[in-house]
Short mmCIF file of N, CA, C and O in Angstrom, two decimals:
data_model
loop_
_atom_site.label_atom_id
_atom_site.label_comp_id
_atom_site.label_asym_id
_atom_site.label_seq_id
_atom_site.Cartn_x
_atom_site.Cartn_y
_atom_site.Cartn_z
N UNK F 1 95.39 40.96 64.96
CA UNK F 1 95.68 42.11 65.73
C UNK F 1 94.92 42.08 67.06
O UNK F 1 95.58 42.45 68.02
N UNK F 2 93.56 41.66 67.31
CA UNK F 2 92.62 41.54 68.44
C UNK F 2 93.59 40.46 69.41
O UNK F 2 93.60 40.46 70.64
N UNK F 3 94.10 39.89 68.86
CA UNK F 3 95.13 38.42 69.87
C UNK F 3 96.03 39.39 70.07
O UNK F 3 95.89 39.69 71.25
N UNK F 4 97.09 40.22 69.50
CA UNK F 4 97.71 40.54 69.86
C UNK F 4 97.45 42.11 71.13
O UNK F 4 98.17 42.62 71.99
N UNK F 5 96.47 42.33 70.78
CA UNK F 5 95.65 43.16 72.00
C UNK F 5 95.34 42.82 73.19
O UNK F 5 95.29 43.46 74.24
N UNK F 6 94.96 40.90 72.71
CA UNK F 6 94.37 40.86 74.39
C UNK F 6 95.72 39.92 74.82
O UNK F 6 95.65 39.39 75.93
N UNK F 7 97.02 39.67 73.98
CA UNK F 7 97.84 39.11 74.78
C UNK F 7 98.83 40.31 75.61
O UNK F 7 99.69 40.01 76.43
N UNK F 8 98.59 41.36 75.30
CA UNK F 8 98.81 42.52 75.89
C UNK F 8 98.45 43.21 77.63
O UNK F 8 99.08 43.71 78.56
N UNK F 9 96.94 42.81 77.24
CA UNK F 9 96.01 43.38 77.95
C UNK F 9 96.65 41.89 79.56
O UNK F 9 96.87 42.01 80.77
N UNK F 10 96.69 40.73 78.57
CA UNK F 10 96.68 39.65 79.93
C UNK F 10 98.10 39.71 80.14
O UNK F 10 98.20 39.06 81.18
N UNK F 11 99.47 40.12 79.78
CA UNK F 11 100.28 40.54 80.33
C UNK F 11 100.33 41.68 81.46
O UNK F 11 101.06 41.70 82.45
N UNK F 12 99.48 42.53 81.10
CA UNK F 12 99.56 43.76 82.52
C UNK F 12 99.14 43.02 83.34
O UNK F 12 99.85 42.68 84.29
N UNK F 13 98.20 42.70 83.22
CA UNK F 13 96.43 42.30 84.47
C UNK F 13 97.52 41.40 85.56
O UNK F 13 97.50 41.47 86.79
N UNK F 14 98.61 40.39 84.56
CA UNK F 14 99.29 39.36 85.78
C UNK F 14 100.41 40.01 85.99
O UNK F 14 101.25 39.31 86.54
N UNK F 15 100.81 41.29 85.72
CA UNK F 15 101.87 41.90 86.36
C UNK F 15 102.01 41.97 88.12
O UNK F 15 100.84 41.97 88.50
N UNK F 16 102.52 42.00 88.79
CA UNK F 16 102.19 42.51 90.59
C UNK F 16 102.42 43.77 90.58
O UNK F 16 103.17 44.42 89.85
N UNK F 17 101.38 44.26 91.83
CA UNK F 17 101.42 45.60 91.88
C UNK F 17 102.24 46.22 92.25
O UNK F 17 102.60 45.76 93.34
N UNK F 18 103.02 47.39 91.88
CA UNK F 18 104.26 47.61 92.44
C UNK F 18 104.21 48.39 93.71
O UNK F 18 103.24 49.15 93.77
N UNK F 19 104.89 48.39 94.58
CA UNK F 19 105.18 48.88 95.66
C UNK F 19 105.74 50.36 96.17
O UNK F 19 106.04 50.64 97.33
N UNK F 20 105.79 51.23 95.02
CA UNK F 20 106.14 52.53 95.20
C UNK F 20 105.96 53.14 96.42
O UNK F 20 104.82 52.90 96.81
N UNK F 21 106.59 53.84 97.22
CA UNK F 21 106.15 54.79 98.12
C UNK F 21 105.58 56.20 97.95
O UNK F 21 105.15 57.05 98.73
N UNK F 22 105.77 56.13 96.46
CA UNK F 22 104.66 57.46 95.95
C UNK F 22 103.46 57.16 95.56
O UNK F 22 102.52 57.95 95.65
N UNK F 23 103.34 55.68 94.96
CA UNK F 23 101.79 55.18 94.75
C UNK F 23 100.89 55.68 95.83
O UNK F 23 101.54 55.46 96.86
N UNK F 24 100.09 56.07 96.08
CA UNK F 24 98.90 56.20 97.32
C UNK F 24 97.81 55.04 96.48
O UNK F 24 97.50 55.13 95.30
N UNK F 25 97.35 53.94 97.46
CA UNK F 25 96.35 53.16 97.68
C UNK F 25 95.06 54.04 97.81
O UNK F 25 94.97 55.24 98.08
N UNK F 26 94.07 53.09 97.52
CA UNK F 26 92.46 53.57 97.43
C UNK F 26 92.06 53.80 98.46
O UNK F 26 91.14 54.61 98.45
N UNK F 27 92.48 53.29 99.81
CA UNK F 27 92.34 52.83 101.06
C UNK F 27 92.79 54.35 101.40
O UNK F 27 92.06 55.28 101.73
N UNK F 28 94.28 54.34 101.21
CA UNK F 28 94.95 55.97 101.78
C UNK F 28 94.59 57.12 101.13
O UNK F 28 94.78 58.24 101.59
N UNK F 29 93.96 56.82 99.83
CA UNK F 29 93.53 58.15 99.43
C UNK F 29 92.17 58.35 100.00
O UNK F 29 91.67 59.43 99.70
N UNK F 30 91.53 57.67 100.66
CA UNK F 30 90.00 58.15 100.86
C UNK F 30 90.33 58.61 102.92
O UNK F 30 89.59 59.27 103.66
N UNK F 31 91.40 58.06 103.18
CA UNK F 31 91.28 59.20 104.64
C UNK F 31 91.45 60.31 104.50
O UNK F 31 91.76 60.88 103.45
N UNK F 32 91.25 60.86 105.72
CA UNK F 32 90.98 62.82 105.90
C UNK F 32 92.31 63.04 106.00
O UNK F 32 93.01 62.06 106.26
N UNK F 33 92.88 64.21 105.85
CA UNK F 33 93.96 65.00 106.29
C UNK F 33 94.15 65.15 107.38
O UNK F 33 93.13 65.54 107.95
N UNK F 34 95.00 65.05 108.04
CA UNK F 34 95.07 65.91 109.32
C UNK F 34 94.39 66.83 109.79
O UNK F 34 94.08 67.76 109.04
N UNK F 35 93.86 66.82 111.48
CA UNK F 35 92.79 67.62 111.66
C UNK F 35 93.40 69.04 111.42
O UNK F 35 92.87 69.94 110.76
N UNK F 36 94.72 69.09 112.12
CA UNK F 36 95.31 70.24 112.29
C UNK F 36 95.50 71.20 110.97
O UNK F 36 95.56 72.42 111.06
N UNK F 37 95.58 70.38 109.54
CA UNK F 37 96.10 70.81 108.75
C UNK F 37 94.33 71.10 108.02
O UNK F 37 93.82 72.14 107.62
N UNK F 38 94.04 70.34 108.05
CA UNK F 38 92.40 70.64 107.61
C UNK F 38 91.61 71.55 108.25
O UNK F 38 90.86 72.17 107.50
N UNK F 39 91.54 71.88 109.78
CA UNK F 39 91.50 72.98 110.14
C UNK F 39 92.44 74.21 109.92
O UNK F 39 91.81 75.26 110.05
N UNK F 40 93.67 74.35 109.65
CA UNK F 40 94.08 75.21 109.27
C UNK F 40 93.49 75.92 107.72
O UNK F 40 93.10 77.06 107.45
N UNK F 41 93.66 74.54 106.79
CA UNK F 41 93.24 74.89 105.47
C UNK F 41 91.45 75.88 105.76
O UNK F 41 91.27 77.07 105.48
N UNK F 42 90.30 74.81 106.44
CA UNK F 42 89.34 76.19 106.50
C UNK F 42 89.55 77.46 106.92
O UNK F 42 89.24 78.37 106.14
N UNK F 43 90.20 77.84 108.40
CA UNK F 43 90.58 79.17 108.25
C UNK F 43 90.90 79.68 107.34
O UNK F 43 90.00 80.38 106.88
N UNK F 44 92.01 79.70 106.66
CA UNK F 44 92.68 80.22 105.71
C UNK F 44 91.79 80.11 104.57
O UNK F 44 91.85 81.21 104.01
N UNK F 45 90.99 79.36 103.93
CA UNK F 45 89.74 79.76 102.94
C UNK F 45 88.73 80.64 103.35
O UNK F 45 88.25 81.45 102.56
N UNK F 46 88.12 80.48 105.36
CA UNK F 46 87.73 81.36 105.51
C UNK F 46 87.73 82.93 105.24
O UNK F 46 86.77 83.55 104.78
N UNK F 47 89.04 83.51 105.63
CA UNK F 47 89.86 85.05 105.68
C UNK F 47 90.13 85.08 104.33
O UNK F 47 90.05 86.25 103.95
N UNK F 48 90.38 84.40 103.51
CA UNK F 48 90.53 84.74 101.91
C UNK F 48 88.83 85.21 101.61
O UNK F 48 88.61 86.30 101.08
N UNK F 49 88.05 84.57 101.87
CA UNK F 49 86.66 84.77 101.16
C UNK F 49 86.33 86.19 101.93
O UNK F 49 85.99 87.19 101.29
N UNK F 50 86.46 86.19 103.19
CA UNK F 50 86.57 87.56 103.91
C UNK F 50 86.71 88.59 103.48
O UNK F 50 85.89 89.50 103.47
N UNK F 51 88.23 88.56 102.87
CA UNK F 51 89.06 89.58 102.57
C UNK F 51 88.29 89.67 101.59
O UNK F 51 87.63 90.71 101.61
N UNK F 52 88.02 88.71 100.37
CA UNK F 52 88.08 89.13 98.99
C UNK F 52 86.44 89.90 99.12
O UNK F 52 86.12 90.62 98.18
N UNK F 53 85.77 89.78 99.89
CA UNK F 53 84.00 90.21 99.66
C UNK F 53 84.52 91.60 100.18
O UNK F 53 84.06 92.35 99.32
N UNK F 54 85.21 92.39 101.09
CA UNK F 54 85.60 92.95 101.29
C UNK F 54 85.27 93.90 102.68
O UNK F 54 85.45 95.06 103.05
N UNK F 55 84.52 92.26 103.33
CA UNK F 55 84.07 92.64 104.67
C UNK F 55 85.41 92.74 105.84
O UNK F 55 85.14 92.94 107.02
N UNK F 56 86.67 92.59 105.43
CA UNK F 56 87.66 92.50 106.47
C UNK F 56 88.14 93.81 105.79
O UNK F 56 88.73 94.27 106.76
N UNK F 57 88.26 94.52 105.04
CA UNK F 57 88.69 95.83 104.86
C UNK F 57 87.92 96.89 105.77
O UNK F 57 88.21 97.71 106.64
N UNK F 58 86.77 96.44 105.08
CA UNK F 58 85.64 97.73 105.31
C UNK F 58 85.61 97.38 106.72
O UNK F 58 86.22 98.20 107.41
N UNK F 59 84.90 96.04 107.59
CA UNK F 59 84.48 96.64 108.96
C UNK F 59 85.51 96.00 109.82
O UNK F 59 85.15 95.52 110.90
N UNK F 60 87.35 95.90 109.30
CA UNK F 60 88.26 95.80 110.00
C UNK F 60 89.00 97.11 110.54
O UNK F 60 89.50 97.40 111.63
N UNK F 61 88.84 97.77 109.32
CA UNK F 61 89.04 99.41 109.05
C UNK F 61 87.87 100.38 109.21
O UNK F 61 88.09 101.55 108.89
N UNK F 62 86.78 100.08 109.63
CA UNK F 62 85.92 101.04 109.71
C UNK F 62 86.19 102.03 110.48
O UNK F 62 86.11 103.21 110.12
N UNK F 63 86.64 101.52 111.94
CA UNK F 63 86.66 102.24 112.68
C UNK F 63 87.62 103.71 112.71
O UNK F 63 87.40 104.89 113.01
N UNK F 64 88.86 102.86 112.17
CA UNK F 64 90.03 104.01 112.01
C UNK F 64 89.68 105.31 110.89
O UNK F 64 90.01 106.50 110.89
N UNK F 65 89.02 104.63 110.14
CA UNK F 65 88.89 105.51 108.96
C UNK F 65 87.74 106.41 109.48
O UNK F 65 87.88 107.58 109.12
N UNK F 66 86.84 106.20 110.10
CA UNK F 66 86.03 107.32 111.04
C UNK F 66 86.72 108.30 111.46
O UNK F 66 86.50 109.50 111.28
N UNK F 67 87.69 107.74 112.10
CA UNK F 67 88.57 108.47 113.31
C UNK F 67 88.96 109.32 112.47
O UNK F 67 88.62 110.48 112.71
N UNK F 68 89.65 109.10 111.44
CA UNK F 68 91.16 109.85 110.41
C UNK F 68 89.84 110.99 110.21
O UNK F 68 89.97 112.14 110.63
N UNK F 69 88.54 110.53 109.51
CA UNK F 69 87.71 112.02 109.13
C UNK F 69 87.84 112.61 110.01
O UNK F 69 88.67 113.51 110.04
N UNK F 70 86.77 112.19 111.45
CA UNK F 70 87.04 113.29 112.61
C UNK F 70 87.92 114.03 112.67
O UNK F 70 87.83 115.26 112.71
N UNK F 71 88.90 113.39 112.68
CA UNK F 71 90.18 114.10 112.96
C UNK F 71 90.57 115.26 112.04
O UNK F 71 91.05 116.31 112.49
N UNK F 72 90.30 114.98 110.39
CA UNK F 72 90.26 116.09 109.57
C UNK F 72 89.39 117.55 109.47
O UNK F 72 89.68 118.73 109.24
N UNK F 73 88.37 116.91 109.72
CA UNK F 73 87.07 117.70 110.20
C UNK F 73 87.81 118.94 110.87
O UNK F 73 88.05 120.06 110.40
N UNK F 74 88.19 118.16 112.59
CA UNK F 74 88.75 119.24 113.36
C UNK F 74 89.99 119.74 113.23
O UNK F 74 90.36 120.41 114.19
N UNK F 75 90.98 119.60 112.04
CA UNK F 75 92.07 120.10 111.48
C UNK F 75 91.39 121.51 110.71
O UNK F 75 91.70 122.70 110.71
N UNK F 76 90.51 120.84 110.18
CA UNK F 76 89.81 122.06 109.32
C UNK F 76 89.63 122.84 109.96
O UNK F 76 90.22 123.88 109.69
N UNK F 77 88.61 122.81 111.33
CA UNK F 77 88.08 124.14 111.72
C UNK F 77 89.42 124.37 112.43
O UNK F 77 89.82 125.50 112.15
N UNK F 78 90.13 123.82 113.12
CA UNK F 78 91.26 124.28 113.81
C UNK F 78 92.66 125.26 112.97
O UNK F 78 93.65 125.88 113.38
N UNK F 79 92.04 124.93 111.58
CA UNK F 79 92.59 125.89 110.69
C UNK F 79 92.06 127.07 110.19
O UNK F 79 92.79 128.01 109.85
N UNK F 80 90.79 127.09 110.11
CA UNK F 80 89.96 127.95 110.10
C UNK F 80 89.97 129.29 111.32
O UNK F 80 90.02 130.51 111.13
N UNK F 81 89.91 128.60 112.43
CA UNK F 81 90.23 129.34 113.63
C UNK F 81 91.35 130.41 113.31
O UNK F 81 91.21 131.60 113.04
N UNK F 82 92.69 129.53 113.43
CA UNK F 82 93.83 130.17 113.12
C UNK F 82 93.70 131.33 111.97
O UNK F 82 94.44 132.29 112.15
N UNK F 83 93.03 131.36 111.09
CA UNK F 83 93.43 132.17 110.12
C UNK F 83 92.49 133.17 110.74
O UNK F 83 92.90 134.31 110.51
N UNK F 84 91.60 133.16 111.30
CA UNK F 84 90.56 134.26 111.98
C UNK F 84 91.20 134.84 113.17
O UNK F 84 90.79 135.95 113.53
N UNK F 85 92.05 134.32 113.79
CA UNK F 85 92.63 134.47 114.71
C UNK F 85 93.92 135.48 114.58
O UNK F 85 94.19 136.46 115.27
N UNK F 86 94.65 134.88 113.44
CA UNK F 86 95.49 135.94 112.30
C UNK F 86 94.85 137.01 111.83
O UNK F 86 95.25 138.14 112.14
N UNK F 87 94.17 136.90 111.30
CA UNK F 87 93.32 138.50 110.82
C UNK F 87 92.54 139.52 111.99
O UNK F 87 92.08 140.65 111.93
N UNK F 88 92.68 138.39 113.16
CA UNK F 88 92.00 139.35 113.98
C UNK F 88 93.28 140.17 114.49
O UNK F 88 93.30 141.40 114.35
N UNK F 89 94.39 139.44 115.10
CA UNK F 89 95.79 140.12 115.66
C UNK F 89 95.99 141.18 114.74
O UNK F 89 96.09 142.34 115.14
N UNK F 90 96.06 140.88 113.54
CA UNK F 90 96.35 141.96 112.51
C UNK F 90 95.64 142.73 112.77
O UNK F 90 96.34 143.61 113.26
N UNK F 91 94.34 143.16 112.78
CA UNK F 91 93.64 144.27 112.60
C UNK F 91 94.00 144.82 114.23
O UNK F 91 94.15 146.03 114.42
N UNK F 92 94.12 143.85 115.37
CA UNK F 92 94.52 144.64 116.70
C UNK F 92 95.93 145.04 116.49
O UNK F 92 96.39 146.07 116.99
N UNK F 93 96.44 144.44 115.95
CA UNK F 93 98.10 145.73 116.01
C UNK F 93 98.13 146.51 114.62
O UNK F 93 99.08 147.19 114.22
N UNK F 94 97.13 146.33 114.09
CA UNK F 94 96.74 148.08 112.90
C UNK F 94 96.30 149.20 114.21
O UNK F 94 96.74 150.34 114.38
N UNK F 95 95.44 148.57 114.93
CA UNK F 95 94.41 149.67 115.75
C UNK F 95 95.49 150.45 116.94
O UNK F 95 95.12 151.50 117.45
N UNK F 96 96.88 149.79 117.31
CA UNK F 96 97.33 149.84 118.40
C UNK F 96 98.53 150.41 117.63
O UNK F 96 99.23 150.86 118.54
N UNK F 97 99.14 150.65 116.51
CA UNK F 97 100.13 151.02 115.91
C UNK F 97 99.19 152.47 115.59
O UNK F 97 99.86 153.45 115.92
N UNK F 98 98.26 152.75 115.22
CA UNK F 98 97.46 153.89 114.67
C UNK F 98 97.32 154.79 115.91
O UNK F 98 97.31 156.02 115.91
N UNK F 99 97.20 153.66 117.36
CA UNK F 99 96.79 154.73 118.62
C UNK F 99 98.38 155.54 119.28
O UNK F 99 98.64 156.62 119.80
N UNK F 100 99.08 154.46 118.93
CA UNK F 100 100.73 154.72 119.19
C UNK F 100 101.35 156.10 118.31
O UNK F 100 102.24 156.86 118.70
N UNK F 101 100.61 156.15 117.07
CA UNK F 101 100.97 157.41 116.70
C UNK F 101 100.45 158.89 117.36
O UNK F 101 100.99 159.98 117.21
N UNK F 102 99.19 158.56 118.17
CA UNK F 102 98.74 160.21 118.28
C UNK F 102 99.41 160.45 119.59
O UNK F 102 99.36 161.56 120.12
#
């Protein structure tokens, strides 16, 4: 069985190497990628790690989301106003309907 193993083994070894165009060589697998494409690939790992820590939410959006409170803030009192502003008219056309009668 050991003969018939290594008459095996010395059949591959004198085979020739085949020529595939999908084979990649040792030679072609150890160059770089394309700069363009290898620089693209770091960006794009860059902004993923970004995103995912969640520093491109928070201080991409910081600013707006300030704004939107402010902005609620002064909805509030600007609603607030209004309703004081309503109760005040009211009580001036109670006072002016009451003087209209005498």
């Amino acid at each position: 069985m050991a003969a018939a193993a290594e008459g095996v083994l010395a059949t591959r070894s004198d085979e020739p190497a085949r020529d595939d165009a999908a084979v990649e060589t040792a030679e072609e697998a150890k160059e770089p990628a394309e700069a363009d494409i290898t620089e693209l690939c770091r960006d794009m790992f860059s902004k993923m790690a970004t995103y995912l820590t969640g520093e491109l939410t928070d201080a991409g959006l910081q600013p707006y989301l300030d704004q939107i409170n402010v902005i609620e803030e002064q909805v509030a009192a600007l609603e607030q106003a209004a309703y004081k502003l309503d109760a005040y008219s009211k009580k001036l056309e109670a006072k002016y309907k009451k003087l209209e009668k005498r």
